């Protein structure tokens, strides 16, 4: 969409990132084809959103900064996600109110969670503005691999050898991508 070209080495380093994700997905103990298709669709939609936000943040005509973009995108997210939440999670409002009546601490946890979400989105926009949409997507894959490792350590979630091999390959690909980006900034590759 932006017609921006990367160094050839950068494209080569994406191969282990993508391959690792595919291997890890196939090695998932609860793998399901429909879930995989939905995941690919969500990844494509996230990539499109990131590219569009990168265009909006770098466009001279728009003059949007990260805070303004978040200001415009948040209401759209509420309009899209609130009806889906109310439909898919029956009586979520009633359950939340009942939990708050039992223990008011849940209100503080929800406020803390909302604040963290705000800063995650703001950081997401800042990373996109100062690097690129591609870098943000690669970092997203690294975050997924780290989340799996943390879930194994904390929750003892099962993972296959194939899955671990895929996550390891993804992390290696992210490291190679980082090195390729450093080299391309220092000179032609």
Coordinates of C-alpha atoms in Angstrom, one line a residue:
X1 CA 0.0 0.0 0.0
X2 CA 2.8 2.4 0.8
X3 CA 5.1 1.1 -2.0
X4 CA 8.0 1.2 0.5
X5 CA 10.8 -1.2 -0.4
X6 CA 12.9 -3.0 2.2
X7 CA 16.4 -4.4 1.7
X8 CA 16.4 -7.9 0.3
X9 CA 18.0 -9.2 3.5
X10 CA 15.0 -7.9 5.5
X11 CA 12.6 -10.0 3.3
X12 CA 14.8 -13.1 3.7
X13 CA 14.6 -12.8 7.5
X14 CA 10.9 -12.8 7.4
X15 CA 11.0 -16.5 6.1
X16 CA 11.9 -17.9 9.5
X17 CA 9.4 -15.7 11.3
X18 CA 6.5 -16.9 9.1
X19 CA 7.8 -20.5 9.0
X20 CA 8.1 -20.6 12.7
X21 CA 4.5 -19.3 13.2
X22 CA 3.2 -22.0 10.8
X23 CA 5.2 -24.8 12.5
X24 CA 4.1 -23.6 15.9
X25 CA 0.4 -23.4 14.8
X26 CA 0.6 -26.9 13.4
X27 CA 2.2 -28.2 16.6
X28 CA -0.5 -26.7 18.8
X29 CA -2.2 -29.5 20.8
X30 CA -5.6 -27.9 20.3
X31 CA -5.1 -27.0 16.6
X32 CA -8.3 -26.6 14.6
X33 CA -8.5 -25.6 10.9
X34 CA -11.3 -23.0 11.5
X35 CA -9.3 -21.4 14.3
X36 CA -6.2 -21.3 12.1
X37 CA -8.2 -19.6 9.3
X38 CA -9.6 -17.1 11.7
X39 CA -6.1 -16.4 13.1
X40 CA -4.8 -15.8 9.6
X41 CA -7.7 -13.4 8.9
X42 CA -7.1 -11.6 12.1
X43 CA -3.4 -11.2 11.3
X44 CA -4.2 -9.8 7.9
X45 CA -6.7 -7.4 9.4
X46 CA -4.2 -6.3 12.0
X47 CA -1.6 -5.8 9.4
X48 CA -3.9 -3.7 7.3
X49 CA -4.8 -1.6 10.4
X50 CA -1.1 -1.1 11.1
X51 CA -0.3 0.0 7.6
X52 CA -3.2 2.4 7.6
X53 CA -2.2 3.8 11.0
X54 CA 1.4 4.2 9.7
X55 CA 0.1 6.1 6.7
X56 CA -2.0 8.4 8.9
X57 CA 0.9 9.0 11.3
X58 CA 3.4 9.8 8.6
X59 CA 1.2 11.7 6.2
X60 CA 2.1 15.4 5.9
X61 CA -1.5 16.2 4.9
X62 CA -3.1 14.6 7.9
X63 CA -0.9 15.9 10.7
X64 CA -2.0 13.2 13.1
X65 CA 0.0 12.3 16.2
X66 CA -0.4 9.2 18.2
X67 CA -2.7 10.7 20.7
X68 CA -5.1 12.1 18.1
X69 CA -5.1 8.9 16.2
X70 CA -6.0 7.0 19.4
X71 CA -8.7 9.6 20.0
X72 CA -10.3 8.9 16.6
X73 CA -9.9 5.1 16.6
X74 CA -11.1 4.4 20.2
X75 CA -14.8 5.3 19.6
X76 CA -14.8 3.3 16.4
X77 CA -13.5 0.3 18.3
X78 CA -16.2 0.7 20.9
X79 CA -18.9 0.9 18.3
X80 CA -17.6 -2.3 16.7
X81 CA -16.7 -4.3 19.8
X82 CA -19.4 -3.4 22.3
X83 CA -22.3 -5.0 20.3
X84 CA -20.1 -8.1 19.7
X85 CA -19.3 -8.3 23.4
X86 CA -22.9 -8.0 24.4
X87 CA -23.9 -10.6 21.9
X88 CA -21.2 -13.1 22.6
X89 CA -20.9 -12.8 26.3
X90 CA -24.4 -13.1 27.7
X91 CA -25.2 -10.9 30.7
X92 CA -21.7 -9.5 30.9
X93 CA -23.0 -6.2 32.4
X94 CA -25.0 -8.0 35.0
X95 CA -22.2 -10.3 35.9
X96 CA -19.8 -7.4 36.2
X97 CA -22.1 -5.4 38.4
X98 CA -22.7 -8.5 40.6
X99 CA -18.9 -9.0 41.0
X100 CA -18.4 -5.3 41.8
X101 CA -21.1 -5.6 44.6
X102 CA -19.3 -8.6 46.1
X103 CA -15.8 -7.1 45.9
X104 CA -15.3 -3.5 44.9
X105 CA -11.7 -4.4 44.1
X106 CA -12.8 -5.6 40.7
X107 CA -13.6 -2.0 39.7
X108 CA -10.0 -1.0 40.4
X109 CA -8.8 -4.0 38.4
X110 CA -11.0 -3.0 35.5
X111 CA -9.7 0.6 35.7
X112 CA -6.1 -0.7 35.8
X113 CA -6.7 -3.0 32.9
X114 CA -8.3 -0.1 30.9
X115 CA -5.3 2.1 31.7
X116 CA -2.9 -0.6 30.5
X117 CA -4.9 -1.0 27.3
X118 CA -4.7 2.7 26.7
X119 CA -0.9 2.7 27.1
X120 CA -0.5 -0.5 24.9
X121 CA -2.4 1.2 22.1
X122 CA -0.4 4.5 22.5
X123 CA 2.9 2.6 22.5
X124 CA 1.6 0.6 19.4
X125 CA 1.1 3.9 17.5
X126 CA 4.4 5.3 18.6
X127 CA 6.3 2.2 17.5
X128 CA 4.5 2.3 14.2
X129 CA 5.3 6.0 13.7
X130 CA 9.0 5.7 14.6
X131 CA 9.7 2.3 12.9
X132 CA 7.3 0.8 10.4
X133 CA 4.2 -1.3 10.1
X134 CA 6.3 -4.3 9.1
X135 CA 8.4 -4.0 12.3
X136 CA 5.3 -3.8 14.4
X137 CA 4.0 -7.0 12.9
X138 CA 7.3 -8.8 13.4
X139 CA 7.3 -7.6 17.0
X140 CA 3.7 -8.9 17.3
X141 CA 5.0 -12.4 16.4
X142 CA 7.7 -12.2 18.9
X143 CA 5.2 -11.1 21.5
X144 CA 3.1 -14.2 20.7
X145 CA 6.0 -16.5 21.2
X146 CA 6.9 -14.9 24.5
X147 CA 3.3 -15.1 25.6
X148 CA 3.3 -18.9 24.9
X149 CA 6.5 -19.3 27.0
X150 CA 5.0 -17.3 29.8
X151 CA 1.8 -19.4 29.7
X152 CA 3.9 -22.6 29.9
X153 CA 5.8 -21.3 32.9
X154 CA 2.9 -19.9 34.8
X155 CA -0.1 -21.9 33.8
X156 CA 1.7 -25.1 32.8
X157 CA -0.1 -25.2 29.4
X158 CA 0.9 -28.1 27.3
X159 CA 3.0 -27.5 24.2
X160 CA 4.5 -30.0 21.8
X161 CA 8.1 -30.3 20.7
X162 CA 6.9 -29.1 17.2
X163 CA 5.3 -26.1 18.8
X164 CA 8.4 -25.2 20.7
X165 CA 10.5 -25.6 17.6
X166 CA 8.2 -23.2 15.8
X167 CA 8.3 -20.6 18.5
X168 CA 12.1 -20.9 18.7
X169 CA 12.4 -20.4 14.9
X170 CA 10.1 -17.4 15.1
X171 CA 12.2 -15.8 17.8
X172 CA 15.4 -16.5 15.8
X173 CA 13.7 -14.9 12.8
X174 CA 12.8 -11.8 14.8
X175 CA 16.4 -11.5 16.0
X176 CA 17.6 -11.8 12.4
X177 CA 15.1 -9.2 11.2
X178 CA 16.4 -6.8 13.9
X179 CA 19.9 -7.3 12.7
X180 CA 18.9 -6.9 9.1
X181 CA 17.2 -3.6 9.9
X182 CA 20.3 -2.3 11.7
X183 CA 22.4 -3.2 8.7
X184 CA 20.1 -1.6 6.2
X185 CA 20.2 1.7 8.3
X186 CA 24.0 1.6 8.3
X187 CA 24.3 1.2 4.5
X188 CA 23.1 -0.7 1.5
X189 CA 22.6 -4.4 1.8

